[in-house]
């Protein structure tokens, strides 16, 4: 066959593959249980316009069959369906956005942490999102081994879903197969005990700050591990404990780790600033090392740190500060997906 004819045939095949709908590609690639879930709970999600550039995180059949939405005993059928729809929405991420890239090699001296991405999803219900007007809930992708493609997706309650196969293209973006459902974010009160941070929750309750943190918008919570509180908060005065707790909160900025930049300074609820230091693939905020990162909460993100945050931290290279904004995305008005805003760092389609 003449090379030009062969090229034309291959181009036609590629066009056919990329022109297939989400519904068709899920069916043809054996992701039938997730497809059925979408059909039953929110079929509008399947009508993705071509060119939308979405990432659809598709749980395996085993994950769908072994999972259920957590409902309360007093939830009505309508409430249960709302939660199912919300869980589906968090699996659709928008990639049309300004892209902030972190170099794999890092800043001078090799100080960068592992790169990653933050994407806004279609999830915008007030039960699970409180990030400010027009801002949908986010998820975080990371490459844990330094591979060029994402290997894990972080969502609510510190859950990590592993990426189990290469991206599968469809006409509205790509399907990214994962080994479990993403988890809906909860408020801080619910997330802390689920992450084994009960002592920090107790300290917030003692000082009356827990309800304040639950209701605030766009926060980063730096929660010390339980052992860091054992020899301090129990004998501190309420005033001293309150001051210390306010240093654990970055305000007006959900600091997902891919957005944290070496030597950037962020304002705390206590009125002071803390500095981020990235060194040897570790991230320190106000001298405290992040041990477990990117547990998505209703109003931001929660990181577990090894100690109390201090307002003073070691000097680093010049600051680079990143801010993100987003537009609300309605699953029933897909044009907003094409025009919507998300924040992504590191990976691209």
CSV table of C-alpha atoms in Angstrom, one decimal:
chain,number,residue,atom,x,y,z
A,1,UNK,CA,0.0,0.0,0.0
A,2,UNK,CA,1.2,3.5,-0.9
A,3,UNK,CA,2.6,5.3,2.3
A,4,UNK,CA,0.2,8.2,1.8
A,5,UNK,CA,-2.8,5.9,1.6
A,6,UNK,CA,-1.6,4.0,4.7
A,7,UNK,CA,-1.2,7.3,6.5
A,8,UNK,CA,-4.7,8.4,5.5
A,9,UNK,CA,-6.1,5.1,6.7
A,10,UNK,CA,-4.3,5.4,10.1
A,11,UNK,CA,-5.5,8.9,10.5
A,12,UNK,CA,-9.1,7.8,9.8
A,13,UNK,CA,-8.8,5.1,12.4
A,14,UNK,CA,-7.4,7.5,15.0
A,15,UNK,CA,-10.2,9.9,14.2
A,16,UNK,CA,-12.8,7.2,14.7
A,17,UNK,CA,-11.3,6.2,18.1
A,18,UNK,CA,-11.2,9.7,19.3
A,19,UNK,CA,-14.8,10.4,18.1
A,20,UNK,CA,-16.3,7.7,20.2
A,21,UNK,CA,-18.6,8.8,23.1
A,22,UNK,CA,-17.9,8.2,26.8
A,23,UNK,CA,-20.7,5.7,26.9
A,24,UNK,CA,-19.3,3.7,24.0
A,25,UNK,CA,-15.7,3.7,25.2
A,26,UNK,CA,-16.7,2.6,28.8
A,27,UNK,CA,-18.7,-0.2,27.3
A,28,UNK,CA,-16.0,-1.3,24.8
A,29,UNK,CA,-13.2,-1.3,27.5
A,30,UNK,CA,-15.1,-3.4,30.0
A,31,UNK,CA,-15.9,-0.6,32.5
A,32,UNK,CA,-19.5,-1.7,32.5
A,33,UNK,CA,-20.3,-1.4,36.2
A,34,UNK,CA,-19.3,2.3,36.3
A,35,UNK,CA,-21.3,2.9,33.1
A,36,UNK,CA,-24.3,1.3,34.7
A,37,UNK,CA,-23.9,3.3,37.8
A,38,UNK,CA,-23.9,6.5,35.7
A,39,UNK,CA,-26.9,5.4,33.7
A,40,UNK,CA,-28.9,4.7,36.8
A,41,UNK,CA,-28.0,7.7,39.0
A,42,UNK,CA,-27.1,10.6,36.6
A,43,UNK,CA,-27.3,9.8,32.9
A,44,UNK,CA,-26.6,13.5,32.0
A,45,UNK,CA,-23.0,12.9,33.0
A,46,UNK,CA,-22.6,10.6,30.0
A,47,UNK,CA,-23.5,13.3,27.5
A,48,UNK,CA,-20.0,14.9,27.4
A,49,UNK,CA,-19.6,17.3,24.5
A,50,UNK,CA,-16.7,16.5,22.2
A,51,UNK,CA,-13.6,18.6,22.9
A,52,UNK,CA,-14.4,19.1,26.6
A,53,UNK,CA,-11.0,17.7,27.7
A,54,UNK,CA,-12.2,16.0,30.8
A,55,UNK,CA,-10.6,13.3,32.9
A,56,UNK,CA,-13.0,10.6,33.9
A,57,UNK,CA,-11.8,8.5,36.8
A,58,UNK,CA,-13.4,5.2,36.1
A,59,UNK,CA,-13.4,2.6,39.0
A,60,UNK,CA,-12.9,-1.0,38.0
A,61,UNK,CA,-15.9,-3.4,38.0
A,62,UNK,CA,-14.6,-5.0,41.2
A,63,UNK,CA,-14.5,-1.6,42.9
A,64,UNK,CA,-18.0,-0.7,41.9
A,65,UNK,CA,-19.4,-4.1,43.0
A,66,UNK,CA,-17.6,-3.9,46.3
A,67,UNK,CA,-18.6,-0.3,47.2
A,68,UNK,CA,-21.6,1.6,48.3
A,69,UNK,CA,-22.4,5.2,49.2
A,70,UNK,CA,-22.3,5.8,53.0
A,71,UNK,CA,-25.8,6.9,54.0
A,72,UNK,CA,-27.3,7.8,57.4
A,73,UNK,CA,-30.1,5.8,58.8
A,74,UNK,CA,-32.4,8.8,58.5
A,75,UNK,CA,-31.5,9.6,54.9
A,76,UNK,CA,-34.4,9.6,52.5
A,77,UNK,CA,-34.3,7.9,49.1
A,78,UNK,CA,-33.8,11.4,47.7
A,79,UNK,CA,-30.9,12.1,50.0
A,80,UNK,CA,-29.3,8.8,49.1
A,81,UNK,CA,-29.6,9.5,45.4
A,82,UNK,CA,-28.1,13.0,45.9
A,83,UNK,CA,-25.0,11.3,47.5
A,84,UNK,CA,-24.7,8.9,44.6
A,85,UNK,CA,-24.8,11.7,42.1
A,86,UNK,CA,-22.2,13.7,44.2
A,87,UNK,CA,-19.9,10.7,44.2
A,88,UNK,CA,-20.2,10.4,40.4
A,89,UNK,CA,-19.5,14.1,40.0
A,90,UNK,CA,-16.1,13.9,41.8
A,91,UNK,CA,-15.0,11.4,39.2
A,92,UNK,CA,-15.2,14.0,36.4
A,93,UNK,CA,-12.3,16.5,36.4
A,94,UNK,CA,-11.9,19.5,34.2
A,95,UNK,CA,-8.5,20.1,32.6
A,96,UNK,CA,-9.2,23.3,30.6
A,97,UNK,CA,-7.2,25.8,32.7
A,98,UNK,CA,-4.1,27.9,33.1
A,99,UNK,CA,-1.4,25.4,33.9
A,100,UNK,CA,1.2,25.9,36.5
A,101,UNK,CA,4.1,23.6,36.0
A,102,UNK,CA,6.7,22.4,38.5
A,103,UNK,CA,9.9,21.2,36.9
A,104,UNK,CA,10.7,17.6,37.6
A,105,UNK,CA,14.3,18.5,38.5
A,106,UNK,CA,13.1,21.0,41.1
A,107,UNK,CA,14.5,24.3,42.2
A,108,UNK,CA,18.2,25.1,42.6
A,109,UNK,CA,19.8,22.4,44.8
A,110,UNK,CA,17.2,19.7,43.9
A,111,UNK,CA,14.7,20.9,46.5
A,112,UNK,CA,11.4,20.2,44.7
A,113,UNK,CA,9.0,17.7,46.0
A,114,UNK,CA,7.2,15.2,43.8
A,115,UNK,CA,5.2,17.0,41.1
A,116,UNK,CA,1.5,16.6,40.9
A,117,UNK,CA,-1.7,18.1,39.6
A,118,UNK,CA,-4.8,19.7,41.1
A,119,UNK,CA,-8.0,19.5,39.1
A,120,UNK,CA,-11.4,21.0,39.8
A,121,UNK,CA,-14.2,18.4,39.4
A,122,UNK,CA,-17.9,18.7,38.7
A,123,UNK,CA,-18.7,18.3,42.4
A,124,UNK,CA,-20.3,21.5,43.6
A,125,UNK,CA,-23.0,20.5,46.2
A,126,UNK,CA,-22.9,22.6,49.4
A,127,UNK,CA,-22.8,19.4,51.5
A,128,UNK,CA,-19.4,18.6,50.2
A,129,UNK,CA,-17.9,21.9,48.9
A,130,UNK,CA,-17.2,25.2,50.7
A,131,UNK,CA,-14.3,26.8,48.8
A,132,UNK,CA,-15.9,30.1,48.0
A,133,UNK,CA,-18.3,31.3,45.3
A,134,UNK,CA,-18.0,29.5,42.0
A,135,UNK,CA,-15.4,27.0,43.1
A,136,UNK,CA,-16.0,23.3,42.7
A,137,UNK,CA,-14.3,20.6,44.7
A,138,UNK,CA,-10.8,19.4,43.8
A,139,UNK,CA,-8.8,16.2,43.6
A,140,UNK,CA,-5.0,15.8,43.6
A,141,UNK,CA,-3.0,13.6,41.3
A,142,UNK,CA,0.5,12.5,42.0
A,143,UNK,CA,3.3,10.3,40.6
A,144,UNK,CA,4.6,8.6,43.7
A,145,UNK,CA,7.6,7.0,42.0
A,146,UNK,CA,8.6,9.9,39.8
A,147,UNK,CA,7.0,8.3,36.7
A,148,UNK,CA,5.9,10.8,34.0
A,149,UNK,CA,2.2,9.9,34.4
A,150,UNK,CA,0.0,10.1,37.5
A,151,UNK,CA,-0.1,7.0,39.7
A,152,UNK,CA,-2.6,8.0,42.4
A,153,UNK,CA,-5.6,10.2,43.0
A,154,UNK,CA,-6.3,11.7,46.4
A,155,UNK,CA,-9.8,12.6,47.6
A,156,UNK,CA,-11.8,12.8,50.8
A,157,UNK,CA,-10.8,11.2,54.2
A,158,UNK,CA,-7.2,10.8,52.8
A,159,UNK,CA,-8.3,8.1,50.4
A,160,UNK,CA,-5.9,7.2,47.6
A,161,UNK,CA,-7.1,5.5,44.4
A,162,UNK,CA,-4.3,3.9,42.3
A,163,UNK,CA,-4.3,4.5,38.5
A,164,UNK,CA,-4.3,0.9,37.1
A,165,UNK,CA,-4.1,1.4,33.4
A,166,UNK,CA,-3.1,3.8,30.7
A,167,UNK,CA,-5.5,6.6,29.7
A,168,UNK,CA,-8.3,5.6,27.3
A,169,UNK,CA,-9.3,8.5,24.9
A,170,UNK,CA,-12.8,9.4,24.0
A,171,UNK,CA,-14.2,12.4,22.2
A,172,UNK,CA,-14.6,14.5,25.3
A,173,UNK,CA,-11.2,13.7,27.0
A,174,UNK,CA,-9.7,10.6,28.5
A,175,UNK,CA,-10.8,7.8,30.8
A,176,UNK,CA,-8.3,7.1,33.6
A,177,UNK,CA,-9.0,3.7,35.2
A,178,UNK,CA,-8.6,3.5,39.0
A,179,UNK,CA,-8.8,0.7,41.5
A,180,UNK,CA,-11.5,2.2,43.8
A,181,UNK,CA,-14.0,5.0,44.1
A,182,UNK,CA,-12.9,8.4,45.0
A,183,UNK,CA,-14.3,9.5,48.4
A,184,UNK,CA,-16.6,12.4,49.0
A,185,UNK,CA,-15.0,15.1,51.2
A,186,UNK,CA,-16.3,15.6,54.7
A,187,UNK,CA,-15.9,18.5,57.1
A,188,UNK,CA,-12.9,18.8,59.5
A,189,UNK,CA,-14.9,17.3,62.4
A,190,UNK,CA,-15.5,14.1,60.6
A,191,UNK,CA,-12.1,13.9,58.8
A,192,UNK,CA,-9.8,14.3,61.8
A,193,UNK,CA,-10.9,11.1,63.7
A,194,UNK,CA,-11.0,9.2,60.4
A,195,UNK,CA,-7.4,10.1,59.8
A,196,UNK,CA,-6.3,9.1,63.4
A,197,UNK,CA,-6.0,12.8,64.5
A,198,UNK,CA,-8.3,12.7,67.5
A,199,UNK,CA,-6.0,14.6,69.8
A,200,UNK,CA,-6.0,17.6,67.4
A,201,UNK,CA,-9.7,17.5,67.2
A,202,UNK,CA,-9.9,17.4,71.0
A,203,UNK,CA,-7.7,20.5,71.2
A,204,UNK,CA,-9.9,22.3,68.8
A,205,UNK,CA,-13.0,21.4,70.8
A,206,UNK,CA,-11.4,22.5,74.0
A,207,UNK,CA,-10.7,26.0,72.6
A,208,UNK,CA,-14.0,26.3,70.7
A,209,UNK,CA,-12.2,26.5,67.4
A,210,UNK,CA,-13.6,23.4,65.8
A,211,UNK,CA,-16.9,24.8,64.7
A,212,UNK,CA,-15.1,27.9,63.4
A,213,UNK,CA,-12.8,25.8,61.2
A,214,UNK,CA,-15.7,23.7,60.0
A,215,UNK,CA,-17.6,26.7,58.7
A,216,UNK,CA,-14.7,28.7,57.2
A,217,UNK,CA,-13.9,28.9,53.5
A,218,UNK,CA,-10.8,27.8,51.7
A,219,UNK,CA,-8.4,26.6,54.4
A,220,UNK,CA,-5.3,24.5,54.7
A,221,UNK,CA,-5.2,22.6,58.0
A,222,UNK,CA,-1.8,21.4,59.2
A,223,UNK,CA,-2.7,18.9,61.9
A,224,UNK,CA,0.1,17.7,64.2
A,225,UNK,CA,0.2,13.9,64.7
A,226,UNK,CA,-1.1,12.8,68.1
A,227,UNK,CA,2.4,12.3,69.6
A,228,UNK,CA,3.2,16.0,69.0
A,229,UNK,CA,0.3,17.0,71.2
A,230,UNK,CA,1.0,14.6,74.1
A,231,UNK,CA,3.6,16.7,75.9
A,232,UNK,CA,2.2,20.2,75.1
A,233,UNK,CA,-1.5,20.8,74.7
A,234,UNK,CA,-2.4,18.9,77.9
A,235,UNK,CA,-0.7,21.5,80.2
A,236,UNK,CA,-0.9,24.6,78.0
A,237,UNK,CA,-3.3,27.4,79.0
A,238,UNK,CA,-6.3,27.8,76.8
A,239,UNK,CA,-4.9,31.1,75.5
A,240,UNK,CA,-1.6,29.5,74.6
A,241,UNK,CA,-3.3,26.5,73.0
A,242,UNK,CA,-5.6,28.8,70.9
A,243,UNK,CA,-2.6,30.8,69.6
A,244,UNK,CA,-0.8,27.6,68.7
A,245,UNK,CA,-3.8,26.2,66.9
A,246,UNK,CA,-4.3,29.3,64.8
A,247,UNK,CA,-0.8,28.8,63.4
A,248,UNK,CA,-1.9,25.4,62.1
A,249,UNK,CA,-4.3,27.0,59.6
A,250,UNK,CA,-3.4,28.8,56.3
A,251,UNK,CA,-6.3,31.1,55.4
A,252,UNK,CA,-7.8,31.9,52.0
A,253,UNK,CA,-5.7,29.2,50.3
A,254,UNK,CA,-6.3,25.5,50.0
A,255,UNK,CA,-2.7,24.4,49.9
A,256,UNK,CA,-2.7,21.2,48.0
A,257,UNK,CA,0.9,20.0,47.9
A,258,UNK,CA,1.4,20.5,44.1
A,259,UNK,CA,0.6,24.2,44.6
A,260,UNK,CA,3.1,24.7,47.5
A,261,UNK,CA,6.3,26.4,46.3
A,262,UNK,CA,9.7,26.5,47.8
A,263,UNK,CA,10.2,29.6,50.0
A,264,UNK,CA,6.6,30.8,49.4
A,265,UNK,CA,5.0,32.5,52.4
A,266,UNK,CA,1.4,31.9,53.5
A,267,UNK,CA,-0.7,33.8,56.0
A,268,UNK,CA,-2.0,31.9,59.0
A,269,UNK,CA,-5.2,32.4,61.0
A,270,UNK,CA,-2.9,33.7,63.8
A,271,UNK,CA,-2.0,36.7,61.7
A,272,UNK,CA,1.6,35.7,61.0
A,273,UNK,CA,3.1,34.1,58.0
A,274,UNK,CA,4.8,30.7,57.6
A,275,UNK,CA,7.4,29.7,55.0
A,276,UNK,CA,7.4,26.6,52.8
A,277,UNK,CA,10.7,24.7,52.5
A,278,UNK,CA,11.0,21.9,49.9
A,279,UNK,CA,14.1,19.8,50.5
A,280,UNK,CA,15.0,16.2,49.5
A,281,UNK,CA,11.5,15.5,48.3
A,282,UNK,CA,10.0,16.6,51.6
A,283,UNK,CA,7.8,19.5,52.3
A,284,UNK,CA,8.1,21.6,55.5
A,285,UNK,CA,5.6,24.4,56.5
A,286,UNK,CA,6.7,26.6,59.3
A,287,UNK,CA,9.3,23.9,60.3
A,288,UNK,CA,6.8,21.1,60.4
A,289,UNK,CA,7.2,18.2,58.0
A,290,UNK,CA,4.2,17.0,56.1
A,291,UNK,CA,3.9,13.3,56.8
A,292,UNK,CA,0.6,12.5,55.1
A,293,UNK,CA,-0.7,15.0,52.5
A,294,UNK,CA,-3.7,16.0,50.6
A,295,UNK,CA,-6.7,14.7,52.5
A,296,UNK,CA,-9.4,16.7,50.7
A,297,UNK,CA,-11.9,18.3,53.1
A,298,UNK,CA,-15.1,20.2,52.4
A,299,UNK,CA,-13.5,23.6,52.7
A,300,UNK,CA,-9.9,22.9,51.6
A,301,UNK,CA,-7.2,20.4,52.4
A,302,UNK,CA,-5.8,18.7,55.4
A,303,UNK,CA,-2.1,17.6,55.9
A,304,UNK,CA,-0.7,15.6,58.8
A,305,UNK,CA,2.5,17.2,60.1
A,306,UNK,CA,5.1,15.9,62.6
A,307,UNK,CA,5.1,18.8,65.0
A,308,UNK,CA,3.5,22.2,65.8
A,309,UNK,CA,4.0,24.8,63.1
A,310,UNK,CA,6.2,27.8,63.9
A,311,UNK,CA,6.0,31.2,62.4
A,312,UNK,CA,9.7,31.2,61.8
A,313,UNK,CA,11.3,28.7,59.3
A,314,UNK,CA,14.7,28.4,57.5
A,315,UNK,CA,15.5,30.7,54.6
A,316,UNK,CA,15.2,29.3,51.0
A,317,UNK,CA,15.3,30.6,47.4
A,318,UNK,CA,13.1,33.5,46.1
A,319,UNK,CA,9.4,32.9,46.6
A,320,UNK,CA,7.0,31.6,44.0
A,321,UNK,CA,3.3,31.9,45.1
A,322,UNK,CA,0.5,30.2,43.2
A,323,UNK,CA,-3.2,31.0,43.5
A,324,UNK,CA,-6.0,29.2,41.9
A,325,UNK,CA,-9.5,30.2,40.9
A,326,UNK,CA,-12.4,28.3,39.3
A,327,UNK,CA,-15.9,28.6,37.9
A,328,UNK,CA,-18.8,26.5,39.0
A,329,UNK,CA,-19.4,23.5,36.8
A,330,UNK,CA,-22.9,22.2,36.4
A,331,UNK,CA,-23.4,18.7,35.1
A,332,UNK,CA,-26.5,19.8,33.3
A,333,UNK,CA,-24.9,22.8,31.6
A,334,UNK,CA,-21.9,21.2,29.8
A,335,UNK,CA,-20.9,24.4,28.1
A,336,UNK,CA,-19.4,25.5,31.5
A,337,UNK,CA,-17.1,22.5,31.4
A,338,UNK,CA,-15.5,23.7,28.2
A,339,UNK,CA,-15.2,27.3,29.6
A,340,UNK,CA,-14.6,26.4,33.2
A,341,UNK,CA,-11.5,26.9,35.2
A,342,UNK,CA,-9.4,24.3,37.0
A,343,UNK,CA,-5.9,24.2,38.4
A,344,UNK,CA,-3.4,21.7,37.1
A,345,UNK,CA,0.3,21.3,37.7
A,346,UNK,CA,2.7,18.9,36.3
A,347,UNK,CA,0.7,16.5,34.0
A,348,UNK,CA,-1.2,17.3,30.8
A,349,UNK,CA,-3.4,15.2,28.5
